CSV table of C-alpha atoms in Angstrom, one decimal:
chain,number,residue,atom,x,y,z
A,1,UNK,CA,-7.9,-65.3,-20.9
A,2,UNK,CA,-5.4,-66.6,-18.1
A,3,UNK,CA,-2.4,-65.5,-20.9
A,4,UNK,CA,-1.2,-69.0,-20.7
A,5,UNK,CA,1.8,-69.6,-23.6
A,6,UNK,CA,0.8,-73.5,-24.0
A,7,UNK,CA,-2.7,-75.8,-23.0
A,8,UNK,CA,-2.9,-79.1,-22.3
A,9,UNK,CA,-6.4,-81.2,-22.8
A,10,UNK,CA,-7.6,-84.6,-22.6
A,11,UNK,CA,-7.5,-85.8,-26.2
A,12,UNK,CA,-10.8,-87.0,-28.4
A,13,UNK,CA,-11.3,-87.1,-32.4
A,14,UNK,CA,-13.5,-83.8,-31.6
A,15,UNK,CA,-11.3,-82.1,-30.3
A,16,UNK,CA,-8.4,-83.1,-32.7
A,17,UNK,CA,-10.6,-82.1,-35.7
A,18,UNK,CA,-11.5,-78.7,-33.8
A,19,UNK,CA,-7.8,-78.2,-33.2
A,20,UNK,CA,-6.8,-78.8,-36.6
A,21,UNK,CA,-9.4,-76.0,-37.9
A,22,UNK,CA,-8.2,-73.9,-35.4
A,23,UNK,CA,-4.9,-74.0,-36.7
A,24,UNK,CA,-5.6,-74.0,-40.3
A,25,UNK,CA,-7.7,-71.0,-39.6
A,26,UNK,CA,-4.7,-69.1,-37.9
A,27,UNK,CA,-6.3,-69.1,-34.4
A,28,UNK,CA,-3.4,-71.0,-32.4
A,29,UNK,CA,-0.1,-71.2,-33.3
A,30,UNK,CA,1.0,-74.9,-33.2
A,31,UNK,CA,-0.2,-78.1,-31.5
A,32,UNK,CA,0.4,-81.8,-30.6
A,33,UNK,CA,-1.2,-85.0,-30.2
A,34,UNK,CA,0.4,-86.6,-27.4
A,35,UNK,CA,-0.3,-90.6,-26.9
A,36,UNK,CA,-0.2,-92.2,-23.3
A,37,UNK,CA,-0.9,-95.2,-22.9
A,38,UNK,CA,-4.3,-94.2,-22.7
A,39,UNK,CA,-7.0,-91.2,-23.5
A,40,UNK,CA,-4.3,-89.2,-25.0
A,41,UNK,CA,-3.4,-85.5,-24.3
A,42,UNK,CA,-3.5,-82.2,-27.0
A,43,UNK,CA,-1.2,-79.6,-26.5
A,44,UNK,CA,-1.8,-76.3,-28.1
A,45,UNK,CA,0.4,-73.4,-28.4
A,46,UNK,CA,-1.9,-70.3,-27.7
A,47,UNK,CA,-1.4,-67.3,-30.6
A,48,UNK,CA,-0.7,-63.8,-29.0
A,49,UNK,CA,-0.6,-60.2,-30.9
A,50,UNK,CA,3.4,-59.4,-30.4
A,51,UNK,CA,2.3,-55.5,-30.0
A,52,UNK,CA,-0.8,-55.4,-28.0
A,53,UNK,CA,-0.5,-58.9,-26.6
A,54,UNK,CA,-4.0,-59.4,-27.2
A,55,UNK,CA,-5.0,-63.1,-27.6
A,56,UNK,CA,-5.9,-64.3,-31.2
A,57,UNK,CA,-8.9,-66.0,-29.9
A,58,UNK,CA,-11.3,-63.1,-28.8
A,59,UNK,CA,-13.7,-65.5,-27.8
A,60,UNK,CA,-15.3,-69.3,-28.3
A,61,UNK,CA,-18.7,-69.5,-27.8
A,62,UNK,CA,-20.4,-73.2,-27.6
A,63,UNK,CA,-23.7,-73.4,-29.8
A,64,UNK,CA,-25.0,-76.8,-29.4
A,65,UNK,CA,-25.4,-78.3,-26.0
A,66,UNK,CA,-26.5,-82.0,-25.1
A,67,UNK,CA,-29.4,-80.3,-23.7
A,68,UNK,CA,-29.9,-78.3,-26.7
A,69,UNK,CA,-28.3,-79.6,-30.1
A,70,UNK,CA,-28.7,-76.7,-32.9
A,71,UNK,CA,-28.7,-77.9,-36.8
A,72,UNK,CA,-29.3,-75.7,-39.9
A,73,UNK,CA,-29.2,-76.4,-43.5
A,74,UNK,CA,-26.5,-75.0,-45.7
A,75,UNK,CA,-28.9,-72.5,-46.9
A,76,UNK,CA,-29.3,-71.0,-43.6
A,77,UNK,CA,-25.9,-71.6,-42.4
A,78,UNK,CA,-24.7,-68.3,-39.4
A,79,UNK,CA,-22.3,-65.6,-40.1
A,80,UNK,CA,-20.3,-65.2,-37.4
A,81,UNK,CA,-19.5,-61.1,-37.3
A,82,UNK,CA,-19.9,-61.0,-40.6
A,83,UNK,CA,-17.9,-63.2,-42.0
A,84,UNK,CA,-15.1,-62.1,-40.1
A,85,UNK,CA,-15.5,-65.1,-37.4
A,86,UNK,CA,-16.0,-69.2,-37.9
A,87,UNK,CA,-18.2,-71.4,-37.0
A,88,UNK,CA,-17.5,-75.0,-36.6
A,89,UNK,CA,-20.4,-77.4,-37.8
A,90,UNK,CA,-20.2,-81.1,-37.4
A,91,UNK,CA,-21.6,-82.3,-40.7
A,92,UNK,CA,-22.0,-85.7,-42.5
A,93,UNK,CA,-18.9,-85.3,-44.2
A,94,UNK,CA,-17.0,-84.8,-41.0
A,95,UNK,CA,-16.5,-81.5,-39.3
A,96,UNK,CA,-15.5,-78.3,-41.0
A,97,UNK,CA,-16.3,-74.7,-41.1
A,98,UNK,CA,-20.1,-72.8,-42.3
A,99,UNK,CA,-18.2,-71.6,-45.5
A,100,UNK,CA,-16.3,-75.2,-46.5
A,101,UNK,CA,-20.3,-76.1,-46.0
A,102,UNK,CA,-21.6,-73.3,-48.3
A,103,UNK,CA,-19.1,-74.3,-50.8
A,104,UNK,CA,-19.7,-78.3,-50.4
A,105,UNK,CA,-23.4,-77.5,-49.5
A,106,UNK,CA,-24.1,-79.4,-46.2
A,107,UNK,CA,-26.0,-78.7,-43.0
A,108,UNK,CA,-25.2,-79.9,-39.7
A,109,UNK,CA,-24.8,-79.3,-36.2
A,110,UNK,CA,-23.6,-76.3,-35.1
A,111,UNK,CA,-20.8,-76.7,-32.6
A,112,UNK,CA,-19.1,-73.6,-31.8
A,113,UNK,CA,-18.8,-69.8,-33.0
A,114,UNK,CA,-15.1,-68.4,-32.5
A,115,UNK,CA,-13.9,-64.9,-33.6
């Protein structure tokens, strides 16, 4: 929202597998896992329409909180606008989107919708 060209975040194995789906999904443009010594740092290269300069991620909304942890089975696994959005689900065979789960048929945790 702040039209930033690149991100920096503390690095994690979540967040690297969210970042990789979010590039394979053609939500950001490019990223890099960055080693220091110590936790580690992401850096993401934020994806821009050249016209309108509207951002490619409309928005990211989190699911499942600590407070709050959200799980469905694959049968009743959320559309996000239709199909037109993904949702990231945290599943036994590691994280991946509701329709890699409908096709591999696994439930989870639902971490995050993004569209």
């Amino acid at each position: 929202m702040a039209r930033h060209k690149v991100v920096e975040i503390p690095a994690s194995n979540l967040k690297k597998e969210i970042t990789k789906i979010l590039f394979d999904k053609g939500y950001i443009l490019n990223y890099k896992f960055i080693d220091d010594n110590k936790q580690g740092v992401i850096k993401i290269a934020l994806k821009y329409d050249a016209a309108s300069k509207a951002p490619a991620i409309k928005a990211l909304k989190r699911i499942s909180t600590p407070g709050l942890r959200k799980y469905t089975g694959y049968r009743t696994l959320p559309r996000v606008l239709n199909g037109l959005g993904v949702a990231i689900l945290s599943t036994s065979k590691g994280l991946m989107t509701d329709k890699e789960a409908r096709v591999q048929q696994v439930g989870g945790e639902v971490l995050c919708y993004v569209y």
